mmCIF file of C-alpha atoms and ligand atoms in Angstrom:
data_model
loop_
_atom_site.group_PDB
_atom_site.id
_atom_site.type_symbol
_atom_site.label_atom_id
_atom_site.label_comp_id
_atom_site.label_asym_id
_atom_site.label_seq_id
_atom_site.Cartn_x
_atom_site.Cartn_y
_atom_site.Cartn_z
ATOM 1 C CA MET T 1 28.425 9.990 -6.337
ATOM 2 C CA VAL T 2 25.008 9.934 -5.970
ATOM 3 C CA LEU T 3 23.354 11.208 -2.734
ATOM 4 C CA ILE T 4 20.421 8.894 -1.517
ATOM 5 C CA THR T 5 18.119 10.459 1.036
ATOM 6 C CA GLU T 6 16.644 7.571 2.803
ATOM 7 C CA VAL T 7 13.076 8.557 3.528
ATOM 8 C CA SER T 8 11.320 5.493 5.286
ATOM 9 C CA LEU T 9 11.058 7.180 8.591
ATOM 10 C CA ARG T 10 8.731 9.894 6.918
ATOM 11 C CA ASP T 11 7.115 8.671 3.518
ATOM 12 C CA GLY T 12 7.719 4.898 4.730
ATOM 13 C CA LEU T 13 5.616 5.236 7.736
ATOM 14 C CA GLN T 14 3.030 7.893 7.123
ATOM 15 C CA ILE T 15 1.057 5.070 5.205
ATOM 16 C CA GLU T 16 1.312 2.422 8.016
ATOM 17 C CA PRO T 17 -1.496 1.757 10.390
ATOM 18 C CA VAL T 18 1.351 1.487 13.211
ATOM 19 C CA VAL T 19 2.694 4.078 15.475
ATOM 20 C CA VAL T 20 6.404 3.333 15.571
ATOM 21 C CA PRO T 21 7.746 4.347 18.833
ATOM 22 C CA THR T 22 9.897 7.301 18.953
ATOM 23 C CA GLU T 23 13.047 5.682 20.475
ATOM 24 C CA ALA T 24 12.870 2.954 17.795
ATOM 25 C CA LYS T 25 12.507 5.674 15.193
ATOM 26 C CA ILE T 26 15.806 7.333 16.706
ATOM 27 C CA ARG T 27 17.554 4.032 16.928
ATOM 28 C CA PHE T 28 16.838 3.120 13.160
ATOM 29 C CA ALA T 29 17.833 6.482 12.150
ATOM 30 C CA THR T 30 21.127 6.102 14.176
ATOM 31 C CA ARG T 31 21.905 2.740 12.295
ATOM 32 C CA LEU T 32 21.224 4.229 9.075
ATOM 33 C CA VAL T 33 23.661 6.245 9.364
ATOM 34 C CA GLU T 34 26.099 4.016 10.562
ATOM 35 C CA ALA T 35 25.524 2.245 7.225
ATOM 36 C CA GLY T 36 26.629 5.409 5.449
ATOM 37 C CA PHE T 37 23.295 7.414 4.832
ATOM 38 C CA SER T 38 24.333 10.961 4.881
ATOM 39 C CA SER T 39 20.580 12.420 4.505
ATOM 40 C CA LEU T 40 17.697 11.143 5.920
ATOM 41 C CA GLU T 41 14.054 12.195 5.999
ATOM 42 C CA VAL T 42 12.993 11.615 9.584
ATOM 43 C CA GLY T 43 9.182 13.050 9.978
ATOM 44 C CA ALA T 44 6.892 15.621 9.245
ATOM 45 C CA PHE T 45 5.333 18.576 11.082
ATOM 46 C CA VAL T 46 2.093 18.222 10.006
ATOM 47 C CA ASN T 47 -1.459 17.973 11.731
ATOM 48 C CA PRO T 48 -1.092 14.621 13.815
ATOM 49 C CA ALA T 49 -4.746 14.256 13.458
ATOM 50 C CA ARG T 50 -4.151 13.396 9.931
ATOM 51 C CA VAL T 51 -1.101 11.585 10.505
ATOM 52 C CA ALA T 52 -0.829 10.361 13.780
ATOM 53 C CA THR T 53 2.681 8.394 13.242
ATOM 54 C CA MET T 54 4.273 11.843 12.454
ATOM 55 C CA ALA T 55 3.037 13.391 15.896
ATOM 56 C CA ASP T 56 6.819 12.762 17.451
ATOM 57 C CA THR T 57 8.728 14.618 14.628
ATOM 58 C CA GLY T 58 9.956 16.877 17.054
ATOM 59 C CA GLU T 59 11.284 14.265 19.500
ATOM 60 C CA VAL T 60 12.848 12.424 16.700
ATOM 61 C CA VAL T 61 14.666 15.638 15.526
ATOM 62 C CA ALA T 62 15.940 16.731 18.825
ATOM 63 C CA GLY T 63 17.032 12.928 19.365
ATOM 64 C CA LEU T 64 19.073 13.257 16.243
ATOM 65 C CA ALA T 65 20.700 16.348 16.959
ATOM 66 C CA ASP T 66 24.300 14.759 17.238
ATOM 67 C CA GLN T 67 23.983 12.745 14.045
ATOM 68 C CA ARG T 68 26.213 13.781 11.323
ATOM 69 C CA ALA T 69 23.694 13.027 8.703
ATOM 70 C CA ALA T 70 21.230 15.834 7.577
ATOM 71 C CA CYS T 71 17.924 15.055 8.961
ATOM 72 C CA HIS T 72 15.168 16.597 6.894
ATOM 73 C CA THR T 73 11.576 17.075 7.637
ATOM 74 C CA LEU T 74 8.601 18.402 5.805
ATOM 75 C CA VAL T 75 7.023 21.746 6.604
ATOM 76 C CA LEU T 76 3.232 22.868 4.950
ATOM 77 C CA ASN T 77 2.448 25.480 6.870
ATOM 78 C CA GLU T 78 3.686 28.341 9.322
ATOM 79 C CA ARG T 79 2.693 26.389 12.304
ATOM 80 C CA GLY T 80 4.922 23.361 11.073
ATOM 81 C CA ALA T 81 7.813 25.680 10.693
ATOM 82 C CA ARG T 82 7.429 27.018 14.239
ATOM 83 C CA ARG T 83 7.513 23.292 15.481
ATOM 84 C CA ALA T 84 10.627 22.532 13.411
ATOM 85 C CA VAL T 85 12.310 25.873 14.742
ATOM 86 C CA ALA T 86 11.347 24.835 18.354
ATOM 87 C CA ALA T 87 12.660 21.324 17.955
ATOM 88 C CA GLY T 88 16.039 22.597 16.747
ATOM 89 C CA ALA T 89 15.698 21.261 13.048
ATOM 90 C CA ARG T 90 18.584 22.378 10.798
ATOM 91 C CA HIS T 91 16.846 21.181 7.492
ATOM 92 C CA ALA T 92 13.381 21.502 6.311
ATOM 93 C CA ARG T 93 11.402 20.662 3.090
ATOM 94 C CA LEU T 94 8.674 22.754 2.231
ATOM 95 C CA VAL T 95 6.136 20.499 0.522
ATOM 96 C CA MET T 96 3.210 21.438 -2.157
ATOM 97 C CA SER T 97 1.472 19.785 -4.958
ATOM 98 C CA ALA T 98 1.598 20.990 -8.573
ATOM 99 C CA SER T 99 -1.954 20.063 -9.138
ATOM 100 C CA GLU T 100 -5.222 21.181 -7.636
ATOM 101 C CA GLY T 101 -6.677 18.008 -6.720
ATOM 102 C CA HIS T 102 -3.837 16.484 -4.713
ATOM 103 C CA SER T 103 -3.232 19.787 -3.152
ATOM 104 C CA GLU T 104 -6.844 20.236 -1.567
ATOM 105 C CA ALA T 105 -6.558 16.285 -0.516
ATOM 106 C CA ASN T 106 -3.450 16.874 0.869
ATOM 107 C CA SER T 107 -3.037 20.261 2.411
ATOM 108 C CA GLY T 108 -6.599 20.953 2.524
ATOM 109 C CA ALA T 109 -6.324 24.084 0.203
ATOM 110 C CA GLY T 110 -5.642 25.031 -3.078
ATOM 111 C CA THR T 111 -2.361 25.752 -4.498
ATOM 112 C CA ASP T 112 -2.441 29.542 -4.740
ATOM 113 C CA GLU T 113 -3.425 29.555 -0.779
ATOM 114 C CA VAL T 114 -0.638 26.890 -0.170
ATOM 115 C CA MET T 115 2.160 28.864 -1.839
ATOM 116 C CA ARG T 116 1.002 31.938 0.433
ATOM 117 C CA ARG T 117 1.278 29.543 3.425
ATOM 118 C CA LEU T 118 4.676 28.201 2.336
ATOM 119 C CA ALA T 119 5.995 31.601 1.801
ATOM 120 C CA ARG T 120 4.977 32.632 5.627
ATOM 121 C CA ALA T 121 6.570 28.982 6.797
ATOM 122 C CA ALA T 122 9.691 29.938 4.703
ATOM 123 C CA ASP T 123 9.997 33.361 6.374
ATOM 124 C CA VAL T 124 9.979 31.542 9.750
ATOM 125 C CA LEU T 125 12.421 28.786 8.711
ATOM 126 C CA ARG T 126 14.885 31.336 6.829
ATOM 127 C CA GLU T 127 15.061 33.633 10.097
ATOM 128 C CA ALA T 128 16.121 30.645 12.163
ATOM 129 C CA GLY T 129 18.903 29.812 9.836
ATOM 130 C CA ILE T 130 17.065 26.340 8.738
ATOM 131 C CA ARG T 131 18.293 25.206 5.412
ATOM 132 C CA LEU T 132 15.513 25.088 2.772
ATOM 133 C CA GLU T 133 14.436 22.287 0.122
ATOM 134 C CA GLY T 134 11.173 22.157 -1.674
ATOM 135 C CA CYS T 135 9.221 19.083 -2.711
ATOM 136 C CA ILE T 136 6.603 19.355 -5.636
ATOM 137 C CA ALA T 137 4.171 16.444 -5.116
ATOM 138 C CA THR T 138 2.095 15.288 -8.090
ATOM 139 C CA ALA T 139 5.164 16.551 -10.390
ATOM 140 C CA PHE T 140 4.306 14.192 -13.143
ATOM 141 C CA VAL T 141 0.695 12.704 -12.499
ATOM 142 C CA CYS T 142 -2.049 13.408 -10.060
ATOM 143 C CA PRO T 143 -4.542 10.808 -8.839
ATOM 144 C CA PHE T 144 -7.525 13.255 -9.061
ATOM 145 C CA ASP T 145 -6.624 15.557 -12.134
ATOM 146 C CA GLY T 146 -4.512 13.427 -14.182
ATOM 147 C CA ASP T 147 -1.294 14.325 -16.123
ATOM 148 C CA THR T 148 0.213 17.500 -14.695
ATOM 149 C CA PRO T 149 1.093 20.173 -17.026
ATOM 150 C CA VAL T 150 4.824 21.260 -16.724
ATOM 151 C CA GLU T 151 3.878 24.634 -16.317
ATOM 152 C CA ARG T 152 2.253 23.923 -12.966
ATOM 153 C CA VAL T 153 5.334 22.417 -11.767
ATOM 154 C CA VAL T 154 7.618 25.329 -13.348
ATOM 155 C CA ARG T 155 5.386 27.566 -11.358
ATOM 156 C CA VAL T 156 6.032 25.826 -8.119
ATOM 157 C CA ALA T 157 9.628 25.708 -8.928
ATOM 158 C CA ARG T 158 9.768 29.454 -9.502
ATOM 159 C CA HIS T 159 7.923 30.269 -6.201
ATOM 160 C CA TYR T 160 10.493 27.937 -4.315
ATOM 161 C CA ALA T 161 13.613 29.565 -5.762
ATOM 162 C CA ASP T 162 11.961 33.041 -4.591
ATOM 163 C CA LEU T 163 11.922 31.519 -1.271
ATOM 164 C CA GLY T 164 15.319 30.682 -0.909
ATOM 165 C CA VAL T 165 14.953 26.909 -1.598
ATOM 166 C CA GLU T 166 18.467 25.253 -2.363
ATOM 167 C CA VAL T 167 17.179 22.081 -3.648
ATOM 168 C CA LEU T 168 14.306 21.397 -5.727
ATOM 169 C CA HIS T 169 12.624 17.749 -5.555
ATOM 170 C CA LEU T 170 10.333 16.459 -8.192
ATOM 171 C CA ALA T 171 7.796 13.809 -6.745
ATOM 172 C CA ASP T 172 6.058 11.236 -8.579
ATOM 173 C CA THR T 173 3.616 10.741 -5.615
ATOM 174 C CA ILE T 174 1.554 8.009 -7.096
ATOM 175 C CA GLY T 175 4.446 6.261 -9.289
ATOM 176 C CA ALA T 176 2.810 6.894 -12.366
ATOM 177 C CA ALA T 177 5.495 8.690 -14.608
ATOM 178 C CA SER T 178 7.441 7.232 -17.176
ATOM 179 C CA PRO T 179 11.029 8.097 -18.276
ATOM 180 C CA SER T 180 9.781 10.621 -20.983
ATOM 181 C CA ASP T 181 7.715 12.366 -18.346
ATOM 182 C CA VAL T 182 10.719 12.834 -16.217
ATOM 183 C CA THR T 183 12.650 14.101 -19.029
ATOM 184 C CA ARG T 184 10.147 16.631 -20.189
ATOM 185 C CA ALA T 185 9.907 17.861 -16.485
ATOM 186 C CA LEU T 186 13.721 17.896 -15.899
ATOM 187 C CA ALA T 187 13.964 19.911 -19.132
ATOM 188 C CA ALA T 188 11.248 22.344 -17.988
ATOM 189 C CA VAL T 189 12.567 23.001 -14.436
ATOM 190 C CA ARG T 190 16.310 23.149 -15.263
ATOM 191 C CA ASP T 191 15.640 26.705 -16.173
ATOM 192 C CA VAL T 192 14.997 27.711 -12.602
ATOM 193 C CA PHE T 193 17.311 25.182 -10.743
ATOM 194 C CA PRO T 194 20.579 23.851 -11.954
ATOM 195 C CA ILE T 195 20.489 20.031 -12.529
ATOM 196 C CA GLU T 196 22.869 19.525 -9.439
ATOM 197 C CA ARG T 197 20.086 21.005 -7.273
ATOM 198 C CA ILE T 198 17.485 19.083 -8.655
ATOM 199 C CA GLY T 199 16.389 15.623 -6.902
ATOM 200 C CA LEU T 200 13.745 12.843 -7.801
ATOM 201 C CA HIS T 201 11.236 11.627 -5.427
ATOM 202 C CA LEU T 202 9.917 8.182 -7.183
ATOM 203 C CA HIS T 203 7.005 5.730 -6.440
ATOM 204 C CA ASN T 204 7.111 2.246 -7.807
ATOM 205 C CA THR T 205 3.330 1.707 -8.446
ATOM 206 C CA TYR T 206 3.594 0.632 -11.940
ATOM 207 C CA GLY T 207 7.158 -0.656 -11.538
ATOM 208 C CA MET T 208 8.920 2.170 -13.379
ATOM 209 C CA ALA T 209 10.724 3.807 -10.621
ATOM 210 C CA ALA T 210 14.027 2.444 -11.642
ATOM 211 C CA ALA T 211 13.712 3.228 -15.066
ATOM 212 C CA ASN T 212 12.767 6.923 -14.129
ATOM 213 C CA ALA T 213 15.824 6.985 -11.882
ATOM 214 C CA TRP T 214 18.081 5.807 -14.423
ATOM 215 C CA ALA T 215 16.634 8.349 -17.101
ATOM 216 C CA ALA T 216 17.143 11.205 -14.449
ATOM 217 C CA TYR T 217 20.764 9.885 -13.887
ATOM 218 C CA GLY T 218 21.493 10.142 -17.519
ATOM 219 C CA HIS T 219 20.198 13.771 -17.465
ATOM 220 C CA GLY T 220 22.480 14.478 -14.639
ATOM 221 C CA VAL T 221 20.482 13.997 -11.619
ATOM 222 C CA ARG T 222 22.453 12.965 -8.790
ATOM 223 C CA ARG T 223 20.064 13.070 -5.759
ATOM 224 C CA PHE T 224 17.329 10.302 -4.986
ATOM 225 C CA ASP T 225 14.920 9.725 -2.410
ATOM 226 C CA ALA T 226 14.573 6.050 -1.699
ATOM 227 C CA ALA T 227 12.826 3.849 1.327
ATOM 228 C CA LEU T 228 14.618 0.703 2.501
ATOM 229 C CA GLY T 229 12.269 -2.141 1.350
ATOM 230 C CA GLY T 230 10.267 0.106 -0.952
ATOM 231 C CA LEU T 231 8.238 0.758 2.166
ATOM 232 C CA GLY T 232 5.841 3.646 1.771
ATOM 233 C CA GLY T 233 2.872 6.043 0.056
ATOM 234 C CA CYS T 234 0.781 9.280 0.235
ATOM 235 C CA PRO T 235 -2.189 8.504 2.448
ATOM 236 C CA PHE T 236 -3.964 11.241 0.515
ATOM 237 C CA ALA T 237 -3.121 9.951 -2.946
ATOM 238 C CA PRO T 238 -5.569 6.953 -3.780
ATOM 239 C CA GLY T 239 -3.654 4.242 -5.382
ATOM 240 C CA ALA T 240 -0.008 5.162 -4.310
ATOM 241 C CA THR T 241 2.297 2.823 -3.246
ATOM 242 C CA GLY T 242 5.658 2.355 -2.049
ATOM 243 C CA ASN T 243 8.769 4.568 -2.686
ATOM 244 C CA ILE T 244 11.600 3.370 -4.816
ATOM 245 C CA ALA T 245 13.333 0.842 -2.824
ATOM 246 C CA ALA T 246 16.786 2.108 -1.327
ATOM 247 C CA ASP T 247 18.160 -1.413 -1.420
ATOM 248 C CA ASP T 248 17.215 -1.962 -5.122
ATOM 249 C CA LEU T 249 18.287 1.914 -6.211
ATOM 250 C CA ILE T 250 21.598 1.251 -4.429
ATOM 251 C CA HIS T 251 22.254 -2.184 -5.948
ATOM 252 C CA LEU T 252 21.559 -0.322 -9.706
ATOM 253 C CA PHE T 253 24.091 2.192 -9.025
ATOM 254 C CA HIS T 254 26.727 -0.241 -7.631
ATOM 255 C CA ARG T 255 26.292 -2.557 -10.640
ATOM 256 C CA GLU T 256 26.948 0.485 -12.803
ATOM 257 C CA GLY T 257 29.942 1.259 -10.992
ATOM 258 C CA ILE T 258 28.238 4.599 -9.120
ATOM 259 C CA ASP T 259 29.185 4.916 -5.564
ATOM 260 C CA THR T 260 26.514 5.923 -3.026
ATOM 261 C CA GLY T 261 28.500 5.717 0.034
ATOM 262 C CA ILE T 262 26.446 3.120 1.409
ATOM 263 C CA ASP T 263 27.687 -0.296 2.602
ATOM 264 C CA THR T 264 25.138 -2.737 1.191
ATOM 265 C CA ALA T 265 26.124 -5.428 3.661
ATOM 266 C CA LYS T 266 24.261 -3.343 6.364
ATOM 267 C CA LEU T 267 21.314 -3.247 4.479
ATOM 268 C CA GLY T 268 19.582 -6.460 4.743
ATOM 269 C CA PRO T 269 19.777 -6.615 8.562
ATOM 270 C CA LEU T 270 18.378 -3.194 8.439
ATOM 271 C CA ARG T 271 15.295 -3.795 6.009
ATOM 272 C CA ASP T 272 14.721 -6.790 8.502
ATOM 273 C CA GLU T 273 14.510 -4.477 11.291
ATOM 274 C CA LEU T 274 12.291 -1.924 9.368
ATOM 275 C CA ALA T 275 10.125 -5.133 8.647
ATOM 276 C CA GLY T 276 9.701 -5.624 12.304
ATOM 277 C CA LEU T 277 8.803 -2.135 13.258
ATOM 278 C CA VAL T 278 5.952 -2.162 10.765
ATOM 279 C CA GLY T 279 4.701 -5.845 11.293
ATOM 280 C CA HIS T 280 5.049 -6.951 7.334
ATOM 281 C CA GLU T 281 7.246 -7.885 4.660
ATOM 282 C CA LEU T 282 8.770 -5.341 2.484
ATOM 283 C CA PRO T 283 8.302 -5.475 -1.303
ATOM 284 C CA SER T 284 11.950 -4.541 -2.715
ATOM 285 C CA ALA T 285 13.455 -7.148 -5.137
ATOM 286 C CA LEU T 286 16.477 -7.499 -2.800
ATOM 287 C CA ALA T 287 14.310 -8.493 0.084
ATOM 288 C CA LYS T 288 13.285 -11.527 -2.194
ATOM 289 C CA VAL T 289 16.693 -12.694 -3.276
ATOM 290 C CA PRO T 290 19.497 -14.613 -0.971
ATOM 291 C CA ALA T 291 22.437 -12.273 -0.027
ATOM 292 C CA THR T 292 24.713 -13.039 -3.141
ATOM 293 C CA PRO T 293 27.954 -11.134 -2.638
ATOM 294 C CA ALA T 294 29.274 -12.024 -6.120
ATOM 295 C CA VAL T 295 26.287 -10.050 -7.437
ATOM 296 C CA VAL T 296 25.455 -7.299 -4.874
ATOM 297 C CA ARG T 297 28.963 -5.463 -4.694
ATOM 298 C CA SER T 298 30.239 -2.176 -5.728
ATOM 299 C CA ARG T 299 32.169 -2.041 -8.735
ATOM 300 C CA SER T 300 33.223 1.587 -7.984
HETATM 301 C C1 LIG X 1 2.813 13.957 -0.827
HETATM 302 C C2 LIG X 1 3.084 13.642 0.442
HETATM 303 O O1 LIG X 1 3.309 12.362 0.694
HETATM 304 S S1 LIG X 1 2.970 14.814 1.849
HETATM 305 C C3 LIG X 1 2.949 14.013 3.100
HETATM 306 C C4 LIG X 1 1.669 13.424 3.582
HETATM 307 N N1 LIG X 1 1.025 14.556 3.668
HETATM 308 C C5 LIG X 1 0.808 15.276 4.954
HETATM 309 O O2 LIG X 1 1.415 14.830 5.938
HETATM 310 C C6 LIG X 1 -0.141 16.605 5.212
HETATM 311 C C7 LIG X 1 -0.918 16.239 5.893
HETATM 312 N N2 LIG X 1 -2.137 17.499 6.113
HETATM 313 C C8 LIG X 1 -1.984 18.145 7.159
HETATM 314 O O3 LIG X 1 -1.393 17.897 8.067
HETATM 315 C C9 LIG X 1 -2.717 19.633 7.194
HETATM 316 O O4 LIG X 1 -3.841 19.469 6.226
HETATM 317 C C10 LIG X 1 -1.708 20.813 7.179
HETATM 318 C C11 LIG X 1 -0.974 20.731 7.893
HETATM 319 C C12 LIG X 1 -1.044 20.707 5.845
HETATM 320 C C13 LIG X 1 -2.552 22.053 6.900
HETATM 321 O O5 LIG X 1 -3.769 21.797 7.782
HETATM 322 P P1 LIG X 1 -5.076 22.643 7.919
HETATM 323 O O6 LIG X 1 -5.960 21.546 8.150
HETATM 324 O O7 LIG X 1 -5.368 23.504 6.824
HETATM 325 O O8 LIG X 1 -4.765 23.631 9.043
HETATM 326 P P2 LIG X 1 -6.033 24.374 9.698
HETATM 327 O O9 LIG X 1 -5.118 25.640 10.141
HETATM 328 O O10 LIG X 1 -7.173 24.233 9.203
HETATM 329 O O11 LIG X 1 -5.861 23.391 11.496
HETATM 330 C C14 LIG X 1 -6.473 22.436 11.474
HETATM 331 C C15 LIG X 1 -6.087 21.658 12.832
HETATM 332 O O12 LIG X 1 -4.848 21.198 12.396
HETATM 333 C C16 LIG X 1 -3.956 21.724 13.353
HETATM 334 N N3 LIG X 1 -2.594 22.126 12.497
HETATM 335 C C17 LIG X 1 -2.185 22.731 11.422
HETATM 336 N N4 LIG X 1 -1.174 22.576 10.987
HETATM 337 C C18 LIG X 1 -0.596 22.141 12.033
HETATM 338 C C19 LIG X 1 0.755 21.487 12.001
HETATM 339 N N5 LIG X 1 1.948 21.973 11.179
HETATM 340 N N6 LIG X 1 1.268 20.732 13.256
HETATM 341 C C20 LIG X 1 0.338 20.491 14.096
HETATM 342 N N7 LIG X 1 -0.850 20.650 13.888
HETATM 343 C C21 LIG X 1 -1.383 21.606 12.824
HETATM 344 C C22 LIG X 1 -4.315 23.087 13.729
HETATM 345 O O13 LIG X 1 -4.125 23.584 14.953
HETATM 346 C C23 LIG X 1 -5.731 22.567 13.739
HETATM 347 O O14 LIG X 1 -6.256 22.140 15.184
HETATM 348 P P3 LIG X 1 -7.350 22.023 15.649
HETATM 349 O O15 LIG X 1 -8.376 21.137 14.595
HETATM 350 O O16 LIG X 1 -7.238 20.990 17.067
HETATM 351 O O17 LIG X 1 -7.942 23.532 15.845
#
């Protein structure tokens, strides 16, 4: 069994020029849950002047309070943590970059300062009983600084462990990692988090996301972020394109006889709905092929 966190309402939408109405976000998240997703990323408590489409994250979280799925949101500072608490969030994902260049572009501060901010944010979140996960952006390659040394990744992982983070996510923010990069980083952080508490957040910029996911699976990783249709990208990382497509990744696992708990028959209509919300076609492989039940099936 693999846990796929569907991130289109956060990472998917954050790079889109349209602001999707709150009600449409809540409706789409509800349908994702009906399709079998038990974990979603639904927004980010960040400065709305920098990412306008995340301004309603509090309302989205509140609107999904009755859902049985875990609804995750990003928190990058104490202000964001207090907003998460006020919205009644039960899960939060701390985020910081491993590299200095992306940290400055994304968070407006270097990594030392962001570590201090996240410590204050984690205090607020823990106090409210919110479960913490931690994401390391640019864990493999930075668009400004180049390859990220694994020592920088391990340093952030240790900080997260000290803050009470339960699950560590390594993010290939610009989709430039290769399977050996994934192997190297996993080997380094496994001393800090056990493999069952490590997830991968992949982008498909250079077409290597599926290879990276499969390499990680071979090392024991069972948690993956993915966005339906391959929507997404970081607005503060030049050259970043879409997330690994949830529909393609689920197809890969199902063909390999690995269960995801997702009903693939529901993914096509959901992908169409998402394309309608953002106003353009989505780039996943499955978006381009006709539905062929003999191929798109679970062997598990
Ligand atoms: C790799 C990824 O894909 S991560 C996801 C994409 N990246 C993001 O969403 C991060 C975007 N960045 C940001 O939102 C900001 O840089 C933050 C929240 C990380 C830090 O903000 P800073 O600019 O350092 O905060 P600072 O304390 O200087 O405040 C600047 C303004 O933002 C506001 N602000 C700061 N944090 C928040 C927050 N969490 N929520 C709402 N407003 C905020 C402040 O009130 C202030 O507003 P003002 O100008 O009206 O006075």
